[in-house]
Short mmCIF file of C-alpha atoms in Angstrom, two decimals:
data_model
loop_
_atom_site.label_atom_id
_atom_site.label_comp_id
_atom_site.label_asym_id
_atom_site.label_seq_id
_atom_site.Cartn_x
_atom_site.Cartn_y
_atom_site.Cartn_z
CA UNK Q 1 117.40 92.07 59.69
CA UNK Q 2 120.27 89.76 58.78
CA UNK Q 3 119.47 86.12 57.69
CA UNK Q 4 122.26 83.62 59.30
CA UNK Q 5 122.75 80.60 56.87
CA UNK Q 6 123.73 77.35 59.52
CA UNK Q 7 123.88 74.04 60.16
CA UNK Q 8 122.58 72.92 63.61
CA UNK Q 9 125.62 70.66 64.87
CA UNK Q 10 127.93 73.37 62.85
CA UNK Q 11 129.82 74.95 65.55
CA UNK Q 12 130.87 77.17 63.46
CA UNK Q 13 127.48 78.34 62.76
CA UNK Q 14 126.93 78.15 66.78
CA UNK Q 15 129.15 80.43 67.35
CA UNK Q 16 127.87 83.15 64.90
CA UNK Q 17 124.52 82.51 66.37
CA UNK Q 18 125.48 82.91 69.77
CA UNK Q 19 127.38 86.04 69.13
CA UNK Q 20 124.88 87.53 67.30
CA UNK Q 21 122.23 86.95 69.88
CA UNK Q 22 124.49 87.98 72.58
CA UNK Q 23 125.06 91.65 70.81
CA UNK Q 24 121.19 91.35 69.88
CA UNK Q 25 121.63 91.67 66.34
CA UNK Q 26 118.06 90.54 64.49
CA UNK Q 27 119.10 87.46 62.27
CA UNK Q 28 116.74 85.28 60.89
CA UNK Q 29 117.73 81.94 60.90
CA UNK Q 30 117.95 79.80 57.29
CA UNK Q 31 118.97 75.85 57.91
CA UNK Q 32 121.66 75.00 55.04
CA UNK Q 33 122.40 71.17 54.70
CA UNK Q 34 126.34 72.25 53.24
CA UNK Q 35 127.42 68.92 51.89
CA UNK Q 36 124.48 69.24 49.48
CA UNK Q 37 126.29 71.65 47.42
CA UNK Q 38 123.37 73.66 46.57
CA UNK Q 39 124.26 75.70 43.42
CA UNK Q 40 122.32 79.44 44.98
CA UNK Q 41 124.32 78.66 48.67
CA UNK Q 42 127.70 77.99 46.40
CA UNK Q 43 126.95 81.32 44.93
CA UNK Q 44 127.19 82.68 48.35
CA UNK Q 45 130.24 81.28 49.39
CA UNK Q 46 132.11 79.36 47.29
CA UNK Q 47 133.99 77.28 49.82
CA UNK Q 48 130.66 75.63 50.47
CA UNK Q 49 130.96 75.78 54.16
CA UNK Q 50 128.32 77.28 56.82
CA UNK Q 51 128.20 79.68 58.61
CA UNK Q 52 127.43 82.65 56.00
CA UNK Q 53 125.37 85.79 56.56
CA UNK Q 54 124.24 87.88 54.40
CA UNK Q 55 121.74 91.38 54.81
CA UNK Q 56 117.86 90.69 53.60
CA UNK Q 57 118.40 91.60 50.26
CA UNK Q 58 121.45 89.80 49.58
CA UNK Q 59 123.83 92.27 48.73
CA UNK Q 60 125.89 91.99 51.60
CA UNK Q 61 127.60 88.39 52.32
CA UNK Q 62 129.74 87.54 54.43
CA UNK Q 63 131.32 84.22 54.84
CA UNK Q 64 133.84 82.48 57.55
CA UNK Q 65 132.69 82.30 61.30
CA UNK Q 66 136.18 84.53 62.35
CA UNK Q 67 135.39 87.15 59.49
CA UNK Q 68 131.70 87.37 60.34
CA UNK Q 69 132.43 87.98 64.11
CA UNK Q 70 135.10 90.46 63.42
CA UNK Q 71 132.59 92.34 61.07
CA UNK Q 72 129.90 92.35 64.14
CA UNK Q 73 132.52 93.38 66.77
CA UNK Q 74 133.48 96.27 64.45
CA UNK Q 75 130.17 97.79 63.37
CA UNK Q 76 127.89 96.71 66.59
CA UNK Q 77 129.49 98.68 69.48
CA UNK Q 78 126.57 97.48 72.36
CA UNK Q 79 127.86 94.25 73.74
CA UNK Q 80 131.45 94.48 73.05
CA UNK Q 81 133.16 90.62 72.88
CA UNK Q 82 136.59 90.68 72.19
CA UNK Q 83 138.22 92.40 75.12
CA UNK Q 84 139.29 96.06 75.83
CA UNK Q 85 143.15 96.26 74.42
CA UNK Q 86 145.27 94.91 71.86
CA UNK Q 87 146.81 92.31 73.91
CA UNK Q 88 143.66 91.13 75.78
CA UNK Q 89 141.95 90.54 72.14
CA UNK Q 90 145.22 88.47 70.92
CA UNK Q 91 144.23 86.12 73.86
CA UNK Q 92 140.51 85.93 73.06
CA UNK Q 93 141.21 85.34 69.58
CA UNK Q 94 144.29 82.76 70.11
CA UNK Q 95 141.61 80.50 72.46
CA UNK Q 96 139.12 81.10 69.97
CA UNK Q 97 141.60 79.39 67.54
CA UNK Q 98 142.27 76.38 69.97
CA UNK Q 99 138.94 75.73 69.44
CA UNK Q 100 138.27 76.55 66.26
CA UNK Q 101 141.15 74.30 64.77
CA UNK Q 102 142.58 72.16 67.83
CA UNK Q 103 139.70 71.11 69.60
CA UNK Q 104 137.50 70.68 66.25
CA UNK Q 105 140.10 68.71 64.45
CA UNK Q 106 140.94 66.75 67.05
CA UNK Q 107 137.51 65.81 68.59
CA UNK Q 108 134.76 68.07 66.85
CA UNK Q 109 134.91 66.75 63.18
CA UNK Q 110 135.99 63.16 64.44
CA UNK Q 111 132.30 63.42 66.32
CA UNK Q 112 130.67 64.67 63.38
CA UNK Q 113 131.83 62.02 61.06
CA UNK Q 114 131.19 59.04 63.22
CA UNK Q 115 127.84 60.26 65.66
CA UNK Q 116 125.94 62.47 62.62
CA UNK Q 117 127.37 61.41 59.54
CA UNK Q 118 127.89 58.03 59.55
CA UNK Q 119 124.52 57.25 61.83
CA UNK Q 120 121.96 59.49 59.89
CA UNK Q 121 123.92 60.18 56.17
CA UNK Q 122 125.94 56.79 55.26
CA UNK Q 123 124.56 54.32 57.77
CA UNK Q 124 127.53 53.11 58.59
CA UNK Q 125 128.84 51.55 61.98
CA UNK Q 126 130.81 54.16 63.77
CA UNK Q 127 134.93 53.74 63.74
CA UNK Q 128 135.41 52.74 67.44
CA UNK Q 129 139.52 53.39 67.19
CA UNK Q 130 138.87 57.20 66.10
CA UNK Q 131 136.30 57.62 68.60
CA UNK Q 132 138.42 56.58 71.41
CA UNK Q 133 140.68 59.05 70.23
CA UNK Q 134 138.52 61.83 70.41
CA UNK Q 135 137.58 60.47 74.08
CA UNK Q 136 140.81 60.95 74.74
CA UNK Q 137 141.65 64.06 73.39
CA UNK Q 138 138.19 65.81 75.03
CA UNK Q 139 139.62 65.08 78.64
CA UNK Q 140 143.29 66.97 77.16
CA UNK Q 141 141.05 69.66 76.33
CA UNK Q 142 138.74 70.23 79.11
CA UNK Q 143 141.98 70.12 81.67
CA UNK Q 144 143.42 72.76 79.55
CA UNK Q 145 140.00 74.58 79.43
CA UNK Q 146 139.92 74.11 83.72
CA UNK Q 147 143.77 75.59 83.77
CA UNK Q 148 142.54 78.90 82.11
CA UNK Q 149 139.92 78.99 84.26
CA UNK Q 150 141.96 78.46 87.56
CA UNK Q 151 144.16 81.41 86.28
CA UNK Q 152 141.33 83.74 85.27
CA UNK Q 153 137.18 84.43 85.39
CA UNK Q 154 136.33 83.29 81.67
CA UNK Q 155 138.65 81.70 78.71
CA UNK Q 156 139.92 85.22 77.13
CA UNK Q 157 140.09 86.88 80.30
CA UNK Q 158 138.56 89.07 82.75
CA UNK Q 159 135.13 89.23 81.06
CA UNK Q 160 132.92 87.30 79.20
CA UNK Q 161 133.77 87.02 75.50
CA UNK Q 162 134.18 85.66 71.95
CA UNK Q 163 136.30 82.99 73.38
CA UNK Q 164 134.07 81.53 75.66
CA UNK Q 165 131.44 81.93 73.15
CA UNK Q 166 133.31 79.62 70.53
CA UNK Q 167 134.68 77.40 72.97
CA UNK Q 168 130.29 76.40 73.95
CA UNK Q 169 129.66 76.24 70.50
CA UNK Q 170 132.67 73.26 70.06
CA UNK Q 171 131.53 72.40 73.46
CA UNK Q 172 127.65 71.93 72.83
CA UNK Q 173 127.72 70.10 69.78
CA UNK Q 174 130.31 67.23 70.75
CA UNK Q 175 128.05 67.44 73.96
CA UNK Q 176 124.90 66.88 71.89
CA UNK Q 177 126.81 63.76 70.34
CA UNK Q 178 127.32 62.13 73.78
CA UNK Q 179 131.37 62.60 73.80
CA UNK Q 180 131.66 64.82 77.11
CA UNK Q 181 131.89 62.69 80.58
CA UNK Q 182 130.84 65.69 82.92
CA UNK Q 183 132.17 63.94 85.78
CA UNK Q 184 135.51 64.86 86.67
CA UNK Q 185 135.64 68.00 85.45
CA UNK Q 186 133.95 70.37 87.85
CA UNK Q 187 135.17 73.82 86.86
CA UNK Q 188 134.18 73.01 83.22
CA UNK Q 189 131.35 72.00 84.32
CA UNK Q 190 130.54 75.20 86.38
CA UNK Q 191 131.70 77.80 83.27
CA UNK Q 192 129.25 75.70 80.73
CA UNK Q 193 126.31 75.91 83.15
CA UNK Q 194 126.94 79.36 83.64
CA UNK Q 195 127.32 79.76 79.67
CA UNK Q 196 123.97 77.40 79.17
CA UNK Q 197 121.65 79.79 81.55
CA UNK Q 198 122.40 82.54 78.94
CA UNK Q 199 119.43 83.72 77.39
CA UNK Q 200 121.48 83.60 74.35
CA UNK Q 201 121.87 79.81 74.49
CA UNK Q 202 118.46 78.51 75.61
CA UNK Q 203 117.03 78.72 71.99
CA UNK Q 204 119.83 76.34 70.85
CA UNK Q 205 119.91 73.55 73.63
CA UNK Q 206 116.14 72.66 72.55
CA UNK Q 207 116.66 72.29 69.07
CA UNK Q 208 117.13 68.27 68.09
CA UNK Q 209 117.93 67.06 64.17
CA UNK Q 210 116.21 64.38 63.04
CA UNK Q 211 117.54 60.77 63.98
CA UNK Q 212 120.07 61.74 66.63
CA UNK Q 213 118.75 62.22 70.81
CA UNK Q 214 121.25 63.66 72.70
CA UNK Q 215 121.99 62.41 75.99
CA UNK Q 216 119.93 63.48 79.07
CA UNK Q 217 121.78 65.78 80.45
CA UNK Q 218 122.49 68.03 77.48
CA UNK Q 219 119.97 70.58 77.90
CA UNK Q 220 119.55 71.00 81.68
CA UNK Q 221 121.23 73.52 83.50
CA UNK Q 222 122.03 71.33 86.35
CA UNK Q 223 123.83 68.33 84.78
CA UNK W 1 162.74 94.07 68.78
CA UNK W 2 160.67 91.60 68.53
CA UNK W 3 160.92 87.67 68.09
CA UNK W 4 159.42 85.60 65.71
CA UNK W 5 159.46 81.62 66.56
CA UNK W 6 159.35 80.12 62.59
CA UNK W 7 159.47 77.21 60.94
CA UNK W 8 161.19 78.19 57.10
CA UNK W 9 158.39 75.99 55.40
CA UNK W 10 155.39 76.83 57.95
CA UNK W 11 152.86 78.97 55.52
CA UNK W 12 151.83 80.43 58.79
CA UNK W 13 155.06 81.44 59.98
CA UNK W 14 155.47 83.05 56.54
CA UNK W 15 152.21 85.23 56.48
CA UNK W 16 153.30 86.51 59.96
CA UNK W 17 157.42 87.08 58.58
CA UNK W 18 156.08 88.89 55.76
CA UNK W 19 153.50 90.73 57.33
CA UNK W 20 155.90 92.01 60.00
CA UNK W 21 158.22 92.95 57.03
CA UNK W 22 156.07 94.91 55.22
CA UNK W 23 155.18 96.56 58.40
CA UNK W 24 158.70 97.53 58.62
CA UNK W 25 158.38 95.57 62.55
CA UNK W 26 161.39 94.69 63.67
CA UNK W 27 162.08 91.60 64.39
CA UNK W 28 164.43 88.46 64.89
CA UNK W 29 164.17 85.17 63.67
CA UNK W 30 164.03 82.07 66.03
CA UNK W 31 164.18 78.61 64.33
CA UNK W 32 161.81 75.92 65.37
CA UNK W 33 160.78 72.69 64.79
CA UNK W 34 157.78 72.46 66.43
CA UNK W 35 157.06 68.30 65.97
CA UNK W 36 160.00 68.04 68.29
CA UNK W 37 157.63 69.26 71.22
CA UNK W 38 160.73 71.21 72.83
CA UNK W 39 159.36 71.94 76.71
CA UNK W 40 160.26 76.06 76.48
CA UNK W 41 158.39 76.13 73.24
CA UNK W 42 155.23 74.27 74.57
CA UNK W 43 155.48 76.98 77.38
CA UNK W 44 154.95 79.34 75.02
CA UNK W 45 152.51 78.21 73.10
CA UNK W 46 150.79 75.06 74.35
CA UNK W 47 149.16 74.25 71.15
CA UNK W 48 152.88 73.47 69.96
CA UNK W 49 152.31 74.95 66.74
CA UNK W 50 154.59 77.86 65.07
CA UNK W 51 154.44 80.75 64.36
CA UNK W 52 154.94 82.71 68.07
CA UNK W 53 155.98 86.53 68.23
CA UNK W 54 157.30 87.43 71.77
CA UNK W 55 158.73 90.53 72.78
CA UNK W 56 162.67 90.61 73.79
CA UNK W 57 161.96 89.90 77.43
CA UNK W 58 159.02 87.46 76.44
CA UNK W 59 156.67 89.21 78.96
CA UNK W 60 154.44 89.72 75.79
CA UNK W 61 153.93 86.24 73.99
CA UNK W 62 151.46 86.13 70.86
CA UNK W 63 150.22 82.66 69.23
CA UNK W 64 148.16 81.73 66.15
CA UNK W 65 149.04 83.92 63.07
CA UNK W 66 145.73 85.44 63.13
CA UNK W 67 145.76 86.84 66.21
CA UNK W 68 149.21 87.74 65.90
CA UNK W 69 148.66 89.43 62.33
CA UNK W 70 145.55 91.35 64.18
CA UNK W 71 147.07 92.65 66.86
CA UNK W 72 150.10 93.86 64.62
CA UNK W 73 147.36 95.68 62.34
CA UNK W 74 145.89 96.98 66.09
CA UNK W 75 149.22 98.44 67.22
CA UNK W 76 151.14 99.24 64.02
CA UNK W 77 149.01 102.22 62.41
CA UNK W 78 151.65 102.24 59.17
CA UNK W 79 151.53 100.21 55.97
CA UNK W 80 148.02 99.08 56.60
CA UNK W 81 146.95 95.67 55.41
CA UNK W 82 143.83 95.14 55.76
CA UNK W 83 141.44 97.36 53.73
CA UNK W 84 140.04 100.24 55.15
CA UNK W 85 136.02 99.38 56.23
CA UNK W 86 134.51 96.49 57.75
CA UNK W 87 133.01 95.08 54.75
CA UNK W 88 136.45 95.07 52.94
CA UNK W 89 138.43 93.56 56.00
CA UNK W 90 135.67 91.33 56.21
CA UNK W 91 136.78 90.29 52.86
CA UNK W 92 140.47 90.12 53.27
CA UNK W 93 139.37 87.84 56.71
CA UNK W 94 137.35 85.31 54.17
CA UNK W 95 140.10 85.06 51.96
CA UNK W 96 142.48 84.43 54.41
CA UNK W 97 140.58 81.86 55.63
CA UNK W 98 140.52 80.33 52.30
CA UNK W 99 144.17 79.94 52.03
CA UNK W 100 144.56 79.56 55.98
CA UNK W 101 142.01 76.46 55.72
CA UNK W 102 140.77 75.30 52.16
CA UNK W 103 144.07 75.48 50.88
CA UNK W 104 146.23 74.32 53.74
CA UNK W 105 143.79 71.65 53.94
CA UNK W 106 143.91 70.20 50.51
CA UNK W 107 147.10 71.28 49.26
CA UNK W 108 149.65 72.28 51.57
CA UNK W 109 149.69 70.02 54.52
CA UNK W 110 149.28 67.02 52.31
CA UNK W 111 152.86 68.41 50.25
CA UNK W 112 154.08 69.18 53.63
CA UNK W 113 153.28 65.28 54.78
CA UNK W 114 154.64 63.63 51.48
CA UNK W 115 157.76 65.84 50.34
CA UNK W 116 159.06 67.05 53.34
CA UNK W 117 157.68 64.80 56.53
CA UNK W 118 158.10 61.59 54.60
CA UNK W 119 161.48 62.52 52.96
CA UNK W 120 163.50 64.36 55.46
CA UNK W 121 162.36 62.97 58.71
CA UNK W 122 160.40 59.65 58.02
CA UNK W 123 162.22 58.05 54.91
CA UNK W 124 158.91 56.94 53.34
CA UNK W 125 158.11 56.72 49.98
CA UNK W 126 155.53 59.59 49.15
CA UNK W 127 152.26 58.41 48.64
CA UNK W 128 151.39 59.27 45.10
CA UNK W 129 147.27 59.07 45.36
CA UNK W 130 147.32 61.60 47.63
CA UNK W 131 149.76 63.73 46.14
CA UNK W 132 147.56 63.63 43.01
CA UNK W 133 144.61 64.46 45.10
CA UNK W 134 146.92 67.68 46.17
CA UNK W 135 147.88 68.85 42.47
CA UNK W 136 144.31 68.56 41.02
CA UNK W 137 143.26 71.02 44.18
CA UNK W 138 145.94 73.04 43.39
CA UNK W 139 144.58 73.30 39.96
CA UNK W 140 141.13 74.61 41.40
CA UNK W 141 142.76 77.20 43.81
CA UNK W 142 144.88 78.80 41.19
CA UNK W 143 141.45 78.82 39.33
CA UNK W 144 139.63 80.36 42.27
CA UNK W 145 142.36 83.37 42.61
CA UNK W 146 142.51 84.20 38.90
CA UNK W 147 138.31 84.31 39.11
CA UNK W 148 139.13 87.38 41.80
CA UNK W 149 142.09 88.67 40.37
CA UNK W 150 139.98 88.98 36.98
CA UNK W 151 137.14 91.27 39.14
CA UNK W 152 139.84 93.57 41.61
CA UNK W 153 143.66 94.64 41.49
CA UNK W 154 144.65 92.83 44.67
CA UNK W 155 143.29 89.29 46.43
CA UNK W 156 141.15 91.23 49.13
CA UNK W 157 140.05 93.78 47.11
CA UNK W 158 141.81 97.48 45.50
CA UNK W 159 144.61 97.21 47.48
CA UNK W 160 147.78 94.62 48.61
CA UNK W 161 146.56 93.34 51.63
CA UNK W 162 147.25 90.21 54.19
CA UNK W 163 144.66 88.15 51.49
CA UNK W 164 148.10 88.54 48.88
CA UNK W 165 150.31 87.91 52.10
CA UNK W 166 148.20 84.67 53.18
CA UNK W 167 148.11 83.43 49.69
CA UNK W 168 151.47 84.21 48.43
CA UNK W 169 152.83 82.60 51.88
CA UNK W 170 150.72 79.56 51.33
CA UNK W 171 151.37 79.17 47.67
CA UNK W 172 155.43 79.69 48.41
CA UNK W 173 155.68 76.88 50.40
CA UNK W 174 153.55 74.23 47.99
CA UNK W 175 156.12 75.73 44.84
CA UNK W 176 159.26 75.19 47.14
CA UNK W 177 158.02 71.48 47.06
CA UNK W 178 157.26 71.22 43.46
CA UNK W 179 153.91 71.38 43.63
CA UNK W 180 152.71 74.13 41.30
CA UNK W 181 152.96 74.34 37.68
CA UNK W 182 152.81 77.76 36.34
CA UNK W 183 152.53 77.44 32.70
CA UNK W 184 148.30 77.41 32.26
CA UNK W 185 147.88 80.25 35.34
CA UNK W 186 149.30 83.54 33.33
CA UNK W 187 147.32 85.74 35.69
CA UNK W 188 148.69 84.04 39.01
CA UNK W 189 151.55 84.15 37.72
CA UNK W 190 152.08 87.99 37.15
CA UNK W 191 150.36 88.46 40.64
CA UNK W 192 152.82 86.03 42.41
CA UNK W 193 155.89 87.68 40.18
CA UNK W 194 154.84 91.29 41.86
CA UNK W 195 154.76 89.90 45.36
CA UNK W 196 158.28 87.72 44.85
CA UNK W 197 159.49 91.34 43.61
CA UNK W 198 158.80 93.07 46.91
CA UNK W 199 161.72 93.64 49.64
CA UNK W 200 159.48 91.63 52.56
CA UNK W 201 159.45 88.43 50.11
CA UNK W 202 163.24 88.33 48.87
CA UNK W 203 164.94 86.69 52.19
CA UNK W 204 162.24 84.26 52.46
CA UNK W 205 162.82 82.96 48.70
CA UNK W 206 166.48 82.59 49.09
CA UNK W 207 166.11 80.54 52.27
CA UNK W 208 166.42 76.37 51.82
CA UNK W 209 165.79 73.65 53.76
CA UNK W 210 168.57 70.77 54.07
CA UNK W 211 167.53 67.66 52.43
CA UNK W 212 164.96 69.86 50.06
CA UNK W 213 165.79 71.62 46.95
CA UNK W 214 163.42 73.63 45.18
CA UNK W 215 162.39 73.73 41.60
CA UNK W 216 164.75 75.88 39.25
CA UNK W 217 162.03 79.13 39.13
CA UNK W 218 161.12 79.32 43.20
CA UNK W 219 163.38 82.02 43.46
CA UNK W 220 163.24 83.71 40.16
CA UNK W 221 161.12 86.95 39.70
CA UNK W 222 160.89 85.90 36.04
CA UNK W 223 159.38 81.90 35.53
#
């Protein structure tokens, strides 16, 4: 058994989680709140961040979302979620990357900070000029995220995979924060419903955090 | 022959040049400044960003350093550089990171943004809060790397791996700019003085930007 430190609008900590469930690896989930700096999960990993993962006793830790899922891709053949060749995992991992830094910086952390942080931590009004921004830059992204998909089945390729994994987990929680107008984008729309029937998901659309109701459509498979 | 899109003072473009050097990979360099946005470039690599590897023909076309640097360890079997298990590449990955984002993040992009974006291509004044901000971090990351260089021989573990590459790539760009000061970090120090001693690292060091000169020691094996 594996115990999965996370936040619940991480997506970072998503992704791990949905990875891990996909390749049925037991992990017992422990919520970490990382901006409290607690001293035992600094011990852990001492750039403070979720996700981390260590084995029951502790004596195996592993932290960043990229080094955890290349550890799990190496050691758990069943399930494989990178691709089948050298070139067709540089693809899954250089989408994973668009999400991980493009599509986080430019919309993910700008979400965080102005839906979660400043509603439920600060109490602050929300910066209306940033979060127009992020509007903006969401529609950039899902056109890009509809061009892959009108040259190929899922984001890395030919199969399902640790791309389309980490693009739902950036997906999901900027989704939970109401930034995602559903409307115009069809073939999105038809990959994340396909992505949210996934037993692997279904756990993860019905958790809430305290203080913050995400939009109506969020959880339902027909949206 | 391969071809390596760069920009000289793009950490990331560094890990991959001296990666592909100490892989003995051959390859030629391509200039780039990717803020100009330059249409064949974006074709390439939509996220804009250097470093890209292509192959002569550019059927094959890499982006992000990570992936690129994995599927170079994939296909290259000689000079290894990544530890040889899954827990120890695991460990190289998390330090990586740490340089790739922690450091970037608090060090290098903002000594990118105030000694070479403002002076070279803006003509602002730095801002000096910020640049502060950056030399106090630096202070804490030089910290951080003498904590594991005082428990292992290399960064990622027993031996040189892409955690020395990512670091000493990152680290060579913030001294280029000024932005290191040696003199309290004795164990950095001899670590960075081995890596500036090896063949992949001496073209890199003798390399300047116009409009930027370095400090007196960037180039010297001995500072």
């Amino acid at each position: 058994m594996w115990r999965l430190y996370h936040y619940s609008l991480c997506p970072f900590s998503r992704k791990v989680r949905l990875a891990l469930a996909e390749k049925s690896v037991p992990t017992e989930l422990v919520g970490e709140h990382p901006w409290e700096g607690r001293d035992a999960f600094l011990a852990l990993n001492p750039a403070g961040q979720t996700p981390v993962v260590t084995s029951a006793s502790e004596d195996v830790v592993l932290a960043d979302s990229t080094a955890i899922l290349e550890y799990f891709e190496e050691t758990v053949r069943d399930s494989p979620l990178m691709g089948s060749g050298p070139l067709e995992r540089a693809e899954v991992r250089r989408v994973i990357a668009w999400f991980d830094q493009k599509f986080f910086a430019e919309v993910g952390v700008i979400l965080l900070q102005e839906r979660m942080w400043h509603r439920i931590i600060t109490r602050q009004p929300p910066n209306t000029t940033l979060l127009r921004q992020a509007h903006q830059a969401v529609e950039g992204h899902l056109d890009y995220l509809e061009y892959l998909l009108d040259h190929r089945r899922w984001l890395g390729g030919s199969t399902f995979s640790l791309a389309d994994i980490a693009a739902a987990a950036h997906v999901s929680v900027v989704d939970y924060l109401g930034g995602i107008d559903w409307k115009t984008h069809d073939l999105a729309k038809q990959w994340y419903s396909a992505i949210k029937s996934r037993p692997s998901f279904r756990p993860l659309l019905t958790e809430r955090t305290a203080g913050l109701v995400p939009p109506n459509h969020y959880d339902k498979l027909d949206f």
